[in-house]
């Protein structure tokens, strides 16, 4: 399914779920659960915490779905809810620790159409893991989830200019790591 068709299908599922179709909501959860957990994991660095936060996020999504004005905005809106939940989770964590110390392996998602070898993918994932959490999240949403700068801004609850800055700094760090090639 192309990205355009997937977005239209998601929009249909959102509209149907808002109309009370439980099957459509179940399909929406099935389509977005993995992506939202991966996003939460990138912010929290802990799989179990990520799953917990996303579960809480789904509760908020269920409650607020009827108020969502634009069905096409669901992805950015859902990412934003999960981002805020992650921020609350981090703020409430008594044993605060640096996120880079808790980061495990990057999820196995690769941008569709990527034509690079397995070794290159491993090197790229390792380089992305070394980025600060905010840059790592921006890069993943923009490049791996194919979101626009505006959608990433909504998902991360930051201004679009901040997203552009994070992407720029992340790209510079990655470029430096790979020998300055463009």
Tab-separated table of N, CA and C in Angstrom:
chain	number	residue	atom	x	y	z
A	1	UNK	N	0.852	-1.175	0.000
A	1	UNK	CA	0.000	0.000	0.000
A	1	UNK	C	0.896	1.235	0.000
A	2	UNK	N	0.640	2.145	-0.930
A	2	UNK	CA	1.443	3.360	-0.985
A	2	UNK	C	1.136	4.237	0.218
A	3	UNK	N	2.039	5.167	0.486
A	3	UNK	CA	1.847	6.052	1.642
A	3	UNK	C	0.572	6.876	1.497
A	4	UNK	N	0.276	7.314	0.286
A	4	UNK	CA	-0.936	8.104	0.064
A	4	UNK	C	-2.172	7.265	0.357
A	5	UNK	N	-2.192	6.037	-0.152
A	5	UNK	CA	-3.328	5.154	0.100
A	5	UNK	C	-3.433	4.830	1.589
A	6	UNK	N	-2.292	4.643	2.244
A	6	UNK	CA	-2.302	4.344	3.679
A	6	UNK	C	-2.885	5.515	4.458
A	7	UNK	N	-2.519	6.730	4.074
A	7	UNK	CA	-3.045	7.902	4.778
A	7	UNK	C	-4.548	8.048	4.567
A	8	UNK	N	-4.999	7.778	3.333
A	8	UNK	CA	-6.438	7.853	3.051
A	8	UNK	C	-7.172	6.771	3.847
A	9	UNK	N	-6.587	5.584	3.913
A	9	UNK	CA	-7.202	4.494	4.671
A	9	UNK	C	-7.272	4.850	6.162
A	10	UNK	N	-6.187	5.430	6.686
A	10	UNK	CA	-6.195	5.864	8.085
A	10	UNK	C	-7.283	6.910	8.317
A	11	UNK	N	-7.419	7.836	7.377
A	11	UNK	CA	-8.450	8.870	7.497
A	11	UNK	C	-9.841	8.226	7.535
A	12	UNK	N	-10.054	7.213	6.691
A	12	UNK	CA	-11.327	6.481	6.683
A	12	UNK	C	-11.556	5.789	8.035
A	13	UNK	N	-10.511	5.139	8.552
A	13	UNK	CA	-10.642	4.440	9.832
A	13	UNK	C	-10.975	5.418	10.957
A	14	UNK	N	-10.337	6.582	10.942
A	14	UNK	CA	-10.606	7.595	11.974
A	14	UNK	C	-12.058	8.046	11.889
A	15	UNK	N	-12.524	8.349	10.674
A	15	UNK	CA	-13.904	8.804	10.501
A	15	UNK	C	-14.884	7.716	10.964
A	16	UNK	N	-14.593	6.486	10.613
A	16	UNK	CA	-15.467	5.381	11.015
A	16	UNK	C	-15.443	5.182	12.530
A	17	UNK	N	-14.252	5.263	13.126
A	17	UNK	CA	-14.139	5.103	14.580
A	17	UNK	C	-14.895	6.224	15.297
A	18	UNK	N	-14.811	7.435	14.775
A	18	UNK	CA	-15.533	8.558	15.371
A	18	UNK	C	-17.045	8.340	15.294
A	19	UNK	N	-17.480	7.607	14.268
A	19	UNK	CA	-18.905	7.320	14.098
A	19	UNK	C	-19.348	6.129	14.953
A	20	UNK	N	-18.407	5.539	15.697
A	20	UNK	CA	-18.767	4.460	16.613
A	20	UNK	C	-18.425	3.061	16.135
A	21	UNK	N	-17.736	2.926	15.027
A	21	UNK	CA	-17.367	1.614	14.489
A	21	UNK	C	-16.182	1.060	15.283
A	22	UNK	N	-16.450	0.094	16.153
A	22	UNK	CA	-15.401	-0.487	16.998
A	22	UNK	C	-14.369	-1.249	16.174
A	23	UNK	N	-14.827	-1.872	15.106
A	23	UNK	CA	-13.905	-2.593	14.224
A	23	UNK	C	-12.892	-1.651	13.588
A	24	UNK	N	-13.360	-0.477	13.185
A	24	UNK	CA	-12.470	0.525	12.591
A	24	UNK	C	-11.463	1.001	13.628
A	25	UNK	N	-11.929	1.198	14.861
A	25	UNK	CA	-10.995	1.630	15.907
A	25	UNK	C	-9.958	0.538	16.169
A	26	UNK	N	-10.401	-0.707	16.195
A	26	UNK	CA	-9.462	-1.822	16.372
A	26	UNK	C	-8.434	-1.867	15.268
A	27	UNK	N	-8.871	-1.632	14.034
A	27	UNK	CA	-7.937	-1.609	12.899
A	27	UNK	C	-6.958	-0.439	13.034
A	28	UNK	N	-7.442	0.687	13.533
A	28	UNK	CA	-6.585	1.859	13.746
A	28	UNK	C	-5.509	1.539	14.787
A	29	UNK	N	-5.915	0.897	15.867
A	29	UNK	CA	-4.952	0.502	16.907
A	29	UNK	C	-3.923	-0.466	16.313
A	30	UNK	N	-4.406	-1.430	15.554
A	30	UNK	CA	-3.497	-2.415	14.957
A	30	UNK	C	-2.493	-1.751	14.021
A	31	UNK	N	-2.939	-0.756	13.262
A	31	UNK	CA	-2.049	-0.075	12.309
A	31	UNK	C	-1.050	0.860	13.006
A	32	UNK	N	-1.417	1.448	14.150
A	32	UNK	CA	-0.591	2.486	14.762
A	32	UNK	C	0.136	2.062	16.034
A	33	UNK	N	-0.228	0.968	16.641
A	33	UNK	CA	0.381	0.544	17.907
A	33	UNK	C	1.904	0.471	17.805
A	34	UNK	N	2.408	-0.258	16.828
A	34	UNK	CA	3.857	-0.453	16.704
A	34	UNK	C	4.600	0.872	16.492
A	35	UNK	N	4.028	1.736	15.659
A	35	UNK	CA	4.666	3.030	15.385
A	35	UNK	C	4.694	3.908	16.640
A	36	UNK	N	3.597	3.910	17.377
A	36	UNK	CA	3.545	4.733	18.583
A	36	UNK	C	4.477	4.192	19.666
A	37	UNK	N	4.568	2.873	19.791
A	37	UNK	CA	5.497	2.287	20.763
A	37	UNK	C	6.934	2.611	20.361
A	38	UNK	N	7.246	2.523	19.071
A	38	UNK	CA	8.599	2.860	18.609
A	38	UNK	C	8.922	4.324	18.916
A	39	UNK	N	7.953	5.197	18.706
A	39	UNK	CA	8.155	6.621	19.003
A	39	UNK	C	8.390	6.831	20.501
A	40	UNK	N	7.560	6.199	21.325
A	40	UNK	CA	7.721	6.326	22.782
A	40	UNK	C	9.059	5.746	23.217
A	41	UNK	N	9.453	4.650	22.602
A	41	UNK	CA	10.743	4.048	22.941
A	41	UNK	C	11.889	5.000	22.623
A	42	UNK	N	11.794	5.680	21.466
A	42	UNK	CA	12.854	6.637	21.100
A	42	UNK	C	12.971	7.747	22.136
A	43	UNK	N	11.864	8.139	22.742
A	43	UNK	CA	11.895	9.206	23.741
A	43	UNK	C	12.276	8.704	25.128
A	44	UNK	N	11.858	7.482	25.464
A	44	UNK	CA	12.080	6.967	26.822
A	44	UNK	C	13.281	6.030	26.931
A	45	UNK	N	13.583	5.317	25.867
A	45	UNK	CA	14.705	4.383	25.897
A	45	UNK	C	14.409	3.093	26.640
A	46	UNK	N	13.151	2.825	26.942
A	46	UNK	CA	12.781	1.632	27.698
A	46	UNK	C	11.506	1.052	27.084
A	47	UNK	N	11.576	-0.204	26.651
A	47	UNK	CA	10.452	-0.833	25.956
A	47	UNK	C	9.216	-0.925	26.832
A	48	UNK	N	9.369	-1.375	28.058
A	48	UNK	CA	8.204	-1.541	28.938
A	48	UNK	C	7.538	-0.198	29.236
A	49	UNK	N	8.328	0.818	29.526
A	49	UNK	CA	7.771	2.152	29.771
A	49	UNK	C	7.075	2.679	28.518
A	50	UNK	N	7.671	2.421	27.366
A	50	UNK	CA	7.079	2.864	26.104
A	50	UNK	C	5.706	2.230	25.910
A	51	UNK	N	5.601	0.940	26.167
A	51	UNK	CA	4.306	0.260	26.018
A	51	UNK	C	3.270	0.816	26.994
A	52	UNK	N	3.702	1.072	28.223
A	52	UNK	CA	2.805	1.647	29.234
A	52	UNK	C	2.282	3.010	28.806
A	53	UNK	N	3.196	3.854	28.361
A	53	UNK	CA	2.838	5.212	27.959
A	53	UNK	C	1.879	5.175	26.771
A	54	UNK	N	2.141	4.289	25.823
A	54	UNK	CA	1.271	4.200	24.648
A	54	UNK	C	-0.115	3.692	25.055
A	55	UNK	N	-0.162	2.745	25.976
A	55	UNK	CA	-1.459	2.265	26.458
A	55	UNK	C	-2.257	3.419	27.075
A	56	UNK	N	-1.596	4.230	27.889
A	56	UNK	CA	-2.257	5.409	28.457
A	56	UNK	C	-2.659	6.383	27.350
A	57	UNK	N	-1.797	6.479	26.340
A	57	UNK	CA	-2.090	7.352	25.204
A	57	UNK	C	-3.350	6.929	24.465
A	58	UNK	N	-3.531	5.618	24.298
A	58	UNK	CA	-4.739	5.127	23.616
A	58	UNK	C	-5.998	5.509	24.400
A	59	UNK	N	-5.900	5.512	25.708
A	59	UNK	CA	-7.047	5.926	26.519
A	59	UNK	C	-7.390	7.378	26.210
A	60	UNK	N	-6.372	8.210	26.130
A	60	UNK	CA	-6.584	9.621	25.805
A	60	UNK	C	-7.092	9.785	24.375
A	61	UNK	N	-6.582	8.974	23.470
A	61	UNK	CA	-7.031	9.029	22.075
A	61	UNK	C	-8.507	8.661	21.975
A	62	UNK	N	-8.917	7.611	22.679
A	62	UNK	CA	-10.323	7.200	22.671
A	62	UNK	C	-11.208	8.338	23.155
A	63	UNK	N	-10.810	8.967	24.245
A	63	UNK	CA	-11.613	10.056	24.817
A	63	UNK	C	-11.677	11.273	23.903
A	64	UNK	N	-10.588	11.567	23.218
A	64	UNK	CA	-10.528	12.796	22.429
A	64	UNK	C	-10.827	12.646	20.954
A	65	UNK	N	-10.980	11.420	20.472
A	65	UNK	CA	-11.156	11.196	19.036
A	65	UNK	C	-12.344	11.964	18.468
A	66	UNK	N	-13.421	12.034	19.210
A	66	UNK	CA	-14.608	12.756	18.736
A	66	UNK	C	-14.369	14.242	18.538
A	67	UNK	N	-13.407	14.803	19.252
A	67	UNK	CA	-13.116	16.233	19.125
A	67	UNK	C	-12.066	16.532	18.052
A	68	UNK	N	-11.469	15.491	17.474
A	68	UNK	CA	-10.469	15.703	16.420
A	68	UNK	C	-11.167	16.304	15.208
A	69	UNK	N	-10.803	17.522	14.866
A	69	UNK	CA	-11.475	18.257	13.790
A	69	UNK	C	-11.134	17.719	12.396
A	70	UNK	N	-9.866	17.422	12.169
A	70	UNK	CA	-9.399	17.004	10.849
A	70	UNK	C	-8.904	15.559	10.942
A	71	UNK	N	-9.629	14.644	10.329
A	71	UNK	CA	-9.272	13.226	10.408
A	71	UNK	C	-7.873	12.951	9.851
A	72	UNK	N	-7.418	13.791	8.901
A	72	UNK	CA	-6.078	13.619	8.332
A	72	UNK	C	-4.983	13.924	9.354
A	73	UNK	N	-5.334	14.650	10.397
A	73	UNK	CA	-4.352	15.043	11.412
A	73	UNK	C	-4.120	13.952	12.452
A	74	UNK	N	-4.804	12.822	12.338
A	74	UNK	CA	-4.688	11.772	13.351
A	74	UNK	C	-3.240	11.374	13.649
A	75	UNK	N	-2.397	11.087	12.626
A	75	UNK	CA	-1.025	10.652	12.968
A	75	UNK	C	-0.280	11.657	13.845
A	76	UNK	N	-0.256	12.917	13.436
A	76	UNK	CA	0.465	13.927	14.220
A	76	UNK	C	-0.169	14.111	15.587
A	77	UNK	N	-1.485	14.062	15.647
A	77	UNK	CA	-2.218	14.206	16.906
A	77	UNK	C	-1.888	13.048	17.850
A	78	UNK	N	-1.881	11.828	17.336
A	78	UNK	CA	-1.566	10.661	18.165
A	78	UNK	C	-0.117	10.712	18.647
A	79	UNK	N	0.812	11.067	17.758
A	79	UNK	CA	2.209	11.198	18.174
A	79	UNK	C	2.350	12.277	19.240
A	80	UNK	N	1.597	13.349	19.114
A	80	UNK	CA	1.673	14.427	20.106
A	80	UNK	C	1.200	13.942	21.472
A	81	UNK	N	0.106	13.186	21.484
A	81	UNK	CA	-0.403	12.640	22.746
A	81	UNK	C	0.653	11.749	23.387
A	82	UNK	N	1.256	10.881	22.601
A	82	UNK	CA	2.282	9.978	23.135
A	82	UNK	C	3.503	10.776	23.584
A	83	UNK	N	3.884	11.798	22.828
A	83	UNK	CA	5.024	12.644	23.220
A	83	UNK	C	4.774	13.303	24.572
A	84	UNK	N	3.580	13.831	24.755
A	84	UNK	CA	3.247	14.474	26.035
A	84	UNK	C	3.230	13.452	27.165
A	85	UNK	N	2.705	12.278	26.902
A	85	UNK	CA	2.705	11.215	27.915
A	85	UNK	C	4.140	10.846	28.290
A	86	UNK	N	4.998	10.795	27.308
A	86	UNK	CA	6.407	10.479	27.578
A	86	UNK	C	7.040	11.567	28.445
A	87	UNK	N	6.734	12.817	28.130
A	87	UNK	CA	7.279	13.928	28.921
A	87	UNK	C	6.822	13.824	30.377
A	88	UNK	N	5.554	13.481	30.565
A	88	UNK	CA	5.046	13.308	31.931
A	88	UNK	C	5.735	12.140	32.622
A	89	UNK	N	5.962	11.082	31.891
A	89	UNK	CA	6.619	9.906	32.456
A	89	UNK	C	8.040	10.257	32.919
A	90	UNK	N	8.754	10.968	32.076
A	90	UNK	CA	10.130	11.363	32.410
A	90	UNK	C	10.139	12.294	33.613
A	91	UNK	N	9.208	13.273	33.612
A	91	UNK	CA	9.152	14.230	34.724
A	91	UNK	C	8.826	13.532	36.032
A	92	UNK	N	8.023	12.472	35.996
A	92	UNK	CA	7.634	11.776	37.205
A	92	UNK	C	8.618	10.723	37.665
A	93	UNK	N	9.615	10.461	36.891
A	93	UNK	CA	10.587	9.428	37.222
A	93	UNK	C	11.552	9.941	38.290
A	94	UNK	N	11.482	9.338	39.503
A	94	UNK	CA	12.316	9.783	40.616
A	94	UNK	C	13.797	9.529	40.307
A	95	UNK	N	14.097	8.424	39.734
A	95	UNK	CA	15.487	8.066	39.434
A	95	UNK	C	15.867	8.556	38.052
A	96	UNK	N	15.796	9.884	37.882
A	96	UNK	CA	16.125	10.450	36.568
A	96	UNK	C	17.520	10.005	36.140
A	97	UNK	N	17.567	9.679	34.883
A	97	UNK	CA	18.863	9.302	34.315
A	97	UNK	C	18.924	9.817	32.892
A	98	UNK	N	20.080	9.932	32.379
A	98	UNK	CA	20.244	10.408	31.009
A	98	UNK	C	19.631	9.392	30.061
A	99	UNK	N	18.873	9.869	29.088
A	99	UNK	CA	18.215	8.958	28.157
A	99	UNK	C	19.228	8.135	27.343
A	100	UNK	N	20.358	8.723	27.051
A	100	UNK	CA	21.337	7.982	26.248
A	100	UNK	C	21.863	6.758	26.980
A	101	UNK	N	21.821	6.756	28.318
A	101	UNK	CA	22.268	5.606	29.086
A	101	UNK	C	21.267	4.462	29.035
A	102	UNK	N	20.004	4.795	28.730
A	102	UNK	CA	18.962	3.770	28.724
A	102	UNK	C	18.589	3.299	27.326
A	103	UNK	N	19.185	3.903	26.299
A	103	UNK	CA	18.799	3.577	24.924
A	103	UNK	C	19.261	2.171	24.549
A	104	UNK	N	18.339	1.416	24.041
A	104	UNK	CA	18.669	0.076	23.524
A	104	UNK	C	18.772	0.173	22.000
A	105	UNK	N	18.535	-0.897	21.330
A	105	UNK	CA	18.633	-0.916	19.873
A	105	UNK	C	17.484	-0.170	19.220
A	106	UNK	N	17.786	0.521	18.143
A	106	UNK	CA	16.761	1.216	17.351
A	106	UNK	C	15.835	0.165	16.749
A	107	UNK	N	14.522	0.430	16.733
A	107	UNK	CA	13.595	-0.535	16.131
A	107	UNK	C	13.973	-0.854	14.690
A	108	UNK	N	13.551	-2.002	14.221
A	108	UNK	CA	13.947	-2.508	12.917
A	108	UNK	C	13.191	-1.900	11.750
A	109	UNK	N	12.726	-0.651	11.849
A	109	UNK	CA	12.038	-0.041	10.729
A	109	UNK	C	13.038	0.702	9.870
A	110	UNK	N	12.918	0.557	8.583
A	110	UNK	CA	13.778	1.241	7.627
A	110	UNK	C	12.868	1.914	6.612
A	111	UNK	N	13.240	3.097	6.179
A	111	UNK	CA	12.437	3.813	5.197
A	111	UNK	C	12.223	2.944	3.966
A	112	UNK	N	10.987	2.951	3.457
A	112	UNK	CA	10.694	2.172	2.266
A	112	UNK	C	11.502	2.719	1.104
A	113	UNK	N	11.944	1.829	0.247
A	113	UNK	CA	12.705	2.242	-0.914
A	113	UNK	C	14.174	2.462	-0.611
A	114	UNK	N	14.601	2.248	0.609
A	114	UNK	CA	16.005	2.441	0.939
A	114	UNK	C	16.821	1.374	0.227
A	115	UNK	N	17.857	1.809	-0.447
A	115	UNK	CA	18.670	0.865	-1.199
A	115	UNK	C	20.100	0.889	-0.668
A	116	UNK	N	20.240	0.538	0.591
A	116	UNK	CA	21.557	0.460	1.183
A	116	UNK	C	21.715	-0.916	1.784
A	117	UNK	N	22.946	-1.345	1.918
A	117	UNK	CA	23.217	-2.688	2.411
A	117	UNK	C	22.997	-2.826	3.902
A	118	UNK	N	22.957	-4.085	4.362
A	118	UNK	CA	22.727	-4.382	5.768
A	118	UNK	C	23.760	-3.760	6.684
A	119	UNK	N	25.028	-3.771	6.256
A	119	UNK	CA	26.091	-3.182	7.076
A	119	UNK	C	25.896	-1.673	7.196
A	120	UNK	N	25.516	-1.030	6.079
A	120	UNK	CA	25.269	0.410	6.096
A	120	UNK	C	24.093	0.756	7.000
A	121	UNK	N	23.053	-0.065	6.970
A	121	UNK	CA	21.891	0.162	7.819
A	121	UNK	C	22.291	0.070	9.287
A	122	UNK	N	23.103	-0.934	9.613
A	122	UNK	CA	23.552	-1.094	10.999
A	122	UNK	C	24.372	0.114	11.448
A	123	UNK	N	25.255	0.606	10.575
A	123	UNK	CA	26.066	1.781	10.906
A	123	UNK	C	25.175	3.019	11.090
A	124	UNK	N	24.186	3.171	10.216
A	124	UNK	CA	23.282	4.309	10.313
A	124	UNK	C	22.460	4.240	11.598
A	125	UNK	N	21.935	3.075	11.924
A	125	UNK	CA	21.165	2.920	13.169
A	125	UNK	C	22.028	3.248	14.383
A	126	UNK	N	23.255	2.767	14.366
A	126	UNK	CA	24.154	3.043	15.492
A	126	UNK	C	24.403	4.542	15.613
A	127	UNK	N	24.590	5.208	14.488
A	127	UNK	CA	24.825	6.659	14.506
A	127	UNK	C	23.588	7.396	15.010
A	128	UNK	N	22.410	6.961	14.591
A	128	UNK	CA	21.172	7.594	15.041
A	128	UNK	C	20.988	7.397	16.545
A	129	UNK	N	21.354	6.211	17.049
A	129	UNK	CA	21.225	5.946	18.491
A	129	UNK	C	22.094	6.894	19.314
A	130	UNK	N	23.190	7.354	18.749
A	130	UNK	CA	24.087	8.243	19.486
A	130	UNK	C	23.611	9.701	19.482
A	131	UNK	N	22.591	10.021	18.690
A	131	UNK	CA	22.060	11.380	18.681
A	131	UNK	C	21.297	11.648	19.975
A	132	UNK	N	21.212	12.908	20.387
A	132	UNK	CA	20.356	13.239	21.537
A	132	UNK	C	18.908	12.832	21.243
A	133	UNK	N	18.145	12.529	22.275
A	133	UNK	CA	16.783	12.008	22.117
A	133	UNK	C	15.909	12.903	21.238
A	134	UNK	N	15.968	14.209	21.421
A	134	UNK	CA	15.123	15.121	20.646
A	134	UNK	C	15.454	15.051	19.158
A	135	UNK	N	16.751	14.995	18.823
A	135	UNK	CA	17.162	14.891	17.425
A	135	UNK	C	16.805	13.523	16.856
A	136	UNK	N	16.988	12.494	17.663
A	136	UNK	CA	16.679	11.121	17.242
A	136	UNK	C	15.190	11.004	16.899
A	137	UNK	N	14.333	11.583	17.738
A	137	UNK	CA	12.892	11.527	17.489
A	137	UNK	C	12.526	12.301	16.222
A	138	UNK	N	13.099	13.474	16.037
A	138	UNK	CA	12.795	14.284	14.852
A	138	UNK	C	13.225	13.566	13.576
A	139	UNK	N	14.438	13.013	13.573
A	139	UNK	CA	14.948	12.280	12.402
A	139	UNK	C	14.053	11.089	12.092
A	140	UNK	N	13.683	10.336	13.104
A	140	UNK	CA	12.869	9.134	12.889
A	140	UNK	C	11.499	9.486	12.331
A	141	UNK	N	10.839	10.482	12.898
A	141	UNK	CA	9.505	10.841	12.412
A	141	UNK	C	9.565	11.415	10.998
A	142	UNK	N	10.570	12.240	10.732
A	142	UNK	CA	10.674	12.889	9.429
A	142	UNK	C	11.073	11.888	8.337
A	143	UNK	N	12.116	11.098	8.596
A	143	UNK	CA	12.632	10.215	7.554
A	143	UNK	C	12.022	8.818	7.569
A	144	UNK	N	11.846	8.230	8.735
A	144	UNK	CA	11.337	6.856	8.786
A	144	UNK	C	9.817	6.800	8.708
A	145	UNK	N	9.141	7.788	9.282
A	145	UNK	CA	7.675	7.798	9.255
A	145	UNK	C	7.132	8.699	8.154
A	146	UNK	N	8.027	9.358	7.418
A	146	UNK	CA	7.662	10.180	6.267
A	146	UNK	C	6.665	11.283	6.629
A	147	UNK	N	6.895	11.908	7.785
A	147	UNK	CA	6.029	13.007	8.200
A	147	UNK	C	6.643	14.326	7.735
A	148	UNK	N	5.794	15.325	7.508
A	148	UNK	CA	6.271	16.653	7.143
A	148	UNK	C	6.827	17.339	8.397
A	149	UNK	N	7.527	18.452	8.187
A	149	UNK	CA	8.057	19.217	9.320
A	149	UNK	C	6.900	19.659	10.219
A	150	UNK	N	5.808	20.102	9.613
A	150	UNK	CA	4.651	20.547	10.396
A	150	UNK	C	4.068	19.398	11.227
A	151	UNK	N	3.987	18.209	10.635
A	151	UNK	CA	3.455	17.060	11.366
A	151	UNK	C	4.382	16.650	12.504
A	152	UNK	N	5.690	16.704	12.252
A	152	UNK	CA	6.652	16.384	13.307
A	152	UNK	C	6.527	17.397	14.438
A	153	UNK	N	6.341	18.665	14.087
A	153	UNK	CA	6.189	19.717	15.096
A	153	UNK	C	4.979	19.440	15.984
A	154	UNK	N	3.878	19.040	15.383
A	154	UNK	CA	2.678	18.723	16.159
A	154	UNK	C	2.936	17.494	17.024
A	155	UNK	N	3.555	16.469	16.418
A	155	UNK	CA	3.806	15.220	17.143
A	155	UNK	C	4.702	15.428	18.354
A	156	UNK	N	5.714	16.285	18.216
A	156	UNK	CA	6.659	16.512	19.314
A	156	UNK	C	6.266	17.702	20.188
A	157	UNK	N	5.204	18.402	19.783
A	157	UNK	CA	4.712	19.547	20.537
A	157	UNK	C	5.774	20.634	20.670
A	158	UNK	N	6.414	20.947	19.537
A	158	UNK	CA	7.405	22.012	19.472
A	158	UNK	C	7.141	22.822	18.202
A	159	UNK	N	7.656	24.044	18.119
A	159	UNK	CA	7.478	24.833	16.899
A	159	UNK	C	8.185	24.191	15.700
A	160	UNK	N	7.696	24.479	14.498
A	160	UNK	CA	8.295	23.930	13.277
A	160	UNK	C	9.766	24.340	13.162
A	161	UNK	N	10.091	25.554	13.575
A	161	UNK	CA	11.485	26.009	13.529
A	161	UNK	C	12.387	25.143	14.398
A	162	UNK	N	11.878	24.687	15.528
A	162	UNK	CA	12.653	23.804	16.408
A	162	UNK	C	12.893	22.466	15.726
A	163	UNK	N	11.875	21.958	15.025
A	163	UNK	CA	12.043	20.699	14.285
A	163	UNK	C	13.132	20.862	13.226
A	164	UNK	N	13.077	21.967	12.482
A	164	UNK	CA	14.077	22.211	11.438
A	164	UNK	C	15.483	22.283	12.040
A	165	UNK	N	15.591	22.937	13.179
A	165	UNK	CA	16.893	23.044	13.844
A	165	UNK	C	17.386	21.676	14.289
A	166	UNK	N	16.503	20.878	14.887
A	166	UNK	CA	16.891	19.531	15.329
A	166	UNK	C	17.312	18.670	14.145
A	167	UNK	N	16.563	18.769	13.043
A	167	UNK	CA	16.932	17.999	11.849
A	167	UNK	C	18.285	18.450	11.305
A	168	UNK	N	18.508	19.757	11.280
A	168	UNK	CA	19.771	20.282	10.784
A	168	UNK	C	20.941	19.787	11.630
A	169	UNK	N	20.822	19.886	12.949
A	169	UNK	CA	21.909	19.451	13.822
A	169	UNK	C	22.127	17.941	13.735
A	170	UNK	N	21.051	17.200	13.643
A	170	UNK	CA	21.175	15.742	13.519
A	170	UNK	C	21.876	15.381	12.215
A	171	UNK	N	21.490	16.028	11.126
A	171	UNK	CA	22.128	15.755	9.826
A	171	UNK	C	23.602	16.118	9.849
A	172	UNK	N	23.934	17.247	10.481
A	172	UNK	CA	25.338	17.644	10.581
A	172	UNK	C	26.153	16.594	11.343
A	173	UNK	N	25.603	16.110	12.455
A	173	UNK	CA	26.303	15.087	13.241
A	173	UNK	C	26.467	13.799	12.453
A	174	UNK	N	25.418	13.408	11.745
A	174	UNK	CA	25.493	12.185	10.941
A	174	UNK	C	26.479	12.349	9.789
A	175	UNK	N	26.468	13.526	9.159
A	175	UNK	CA	27.387	13.808	8.062
A	175	UNK	C	28.840	13.742	8.559
A	176	UNK	N	29.100	14.331	9.737
A	176	UNK	CA	30.442	14.293	10.324
A	176	UNK	C	30.868	12.848	10.577
A	177	UNK	N	29.948	12.068	11.098
A	177	UNK	CA	30.263	10.691	11.431
A	177	UNK	C	30.585	9.845	10.205
A	178	UNK	N	29.940	10.181	9.085
A	178	UNK	CA	30.152	9.408	7.866
A	178	UNK	C	31.129	10.080	6.913
A	179	UNK	N	31.994	10.916	7.447
A	179	UNK	CA	33.085	11.479	6.667
A	179	UNK	C	32.732	12.668	5.820
A	180	UNK	N	31.675	13.390	6.164
A	180	UNK	CA	31.349	14.623	5.476
A	180	UNK	C	30.738	14.448	4.112
A	181	UNK	N	30.359	13.239	3.718
A	181	UNK	CA	29.731	13.019	2.413
A	181	UNK	C	28.314	13.541	2.428
A	182	UNK	N	27.874	14.023	1.243
A	182	UNK	CA	26.493	14.518	1.141
A	182	UNK	C	25.674	13.576	0.331
